[in-house]
């Protein structure tokens, strides 16, 4: 492998670890702010709106100051939220009918996958919305797994 390729791969790995550490730091300090990400669950038609997205972006931007590629651009995010809101509102009734017909509940993850699939098919970039989505879905619901790890470490 040529030297330049090694350097490029090393930089990618270094960036990956920096982002992982930043996520862990956010995760560690996130329990007081998790309710600000509740809209990601898409329980209501109007869940995606600018106020919710902007609040989540502020939390992420203030928590991940050391990771420039995680910074959320609010101007771009606004446009992404408008597109997402339009898509979700135009598909909400269809999803409700699908749930009734198939007697299943379409998960929020599935709804987001459909939305991002639609964006990809239509060449709509949504890097800022994706960052919020990633951050929200990496937040733990409880601290039990972490407590278990510390318990195991103390018993070793």
PDB file of N, CA and C in Angstrom, residues 4 10 19 50 57 63 91 106 151:
ATOM      1  N   UNK A   4       0.736   7.350   0.815  1.00  0.00           N
ATOM      2  CA  UNK A   4      -0.403   8.271   0.829  1.00  0.00           C
ATOM      3  C   UNK A   4      -1.702   7.562   1.186  1.00  0.00           C
ATOM      4  N   UNK A  10      -5.454   6.050   7.753  1.00  0.00           N
ATOM      5  CA  UNK A  10      -5.227   6.423   9.151  1.00  0.00           C
ATOM      6  C   UNK A  10      -6.072   7.629   9.535  1.00  0.00           C
ATOM      7  N   UNK A  19     -15.147  10.773  16.380  1.00  0.00           N
ATOM      8  CA  UNK A  19     -16.611  10.839  16.367  1.00  0.00           C
ATOM      9  C   UNK A  19     -17.211   9.881  17.398  1.00  0.00           C
ATOM     10  N   UNK A  50     -39.697  22.691  12.650  1.00  0.00           N
ATOM     11  CA  UNK A  50     -38.457  23.442  12.784  1.00  0.00           C
ATOM     12  C   UNK A  50     -38.048  23.616  14.248  1.00  0.00           C
ATOM     13  N   UNK A  57     -30.653  20.286  17.227  1.00  0.00           N
ATOM     14  CA  UNK A  57     -29.393  20.741  16.616  1.00  0.00           C
ATOM     15  C   UNK A  57     -28.566  21.539  17.612  1.00  0.00           C
ATOM     16  N   UNK A  63     -22.856  20.071  22.368  1.00  0.00           N
ATOM     17  CA  UNK A  63     -22.247  18.893  22.986  1.00  0.00           C
ATOM     18  C   UNK A  63     -21.051  18.373  22.217  1.00  0.00           C
ATOM     19  N   UNK A  91     -47.468  10.989   3.349  1.00  0.00           N
ATOM     20  CA  UNK A  91     -47.496   9.529   3.459  1.00  0.00           C
ATOM     21  C   UNK A  91     -48.161   9.020   4.734  1.00  0.00           C
ATOM     22  N   UNK A 106     -46.009   0.345  11.930  1.00  0.00           N
ATOM     23  CA  UNK A 106     -44.786   0.728  11.225  1.00  0.00           C
ATOM     24  C   UNK A 106     -43.930   1.514  12.214  1.00  0.00           C
ATOM     25  N   UNK A 151     -20.241  -2.761  37.169  1.00  0.00           N
ATOM     26  CA  UNK A 151     -20.387  -3.815  38.164  1.00  0.00           C
ATOM     27  C   UNK A 151     -19.454  -4.982  37.847  1.00  0.00           C
TER      28      UNK A 151
END
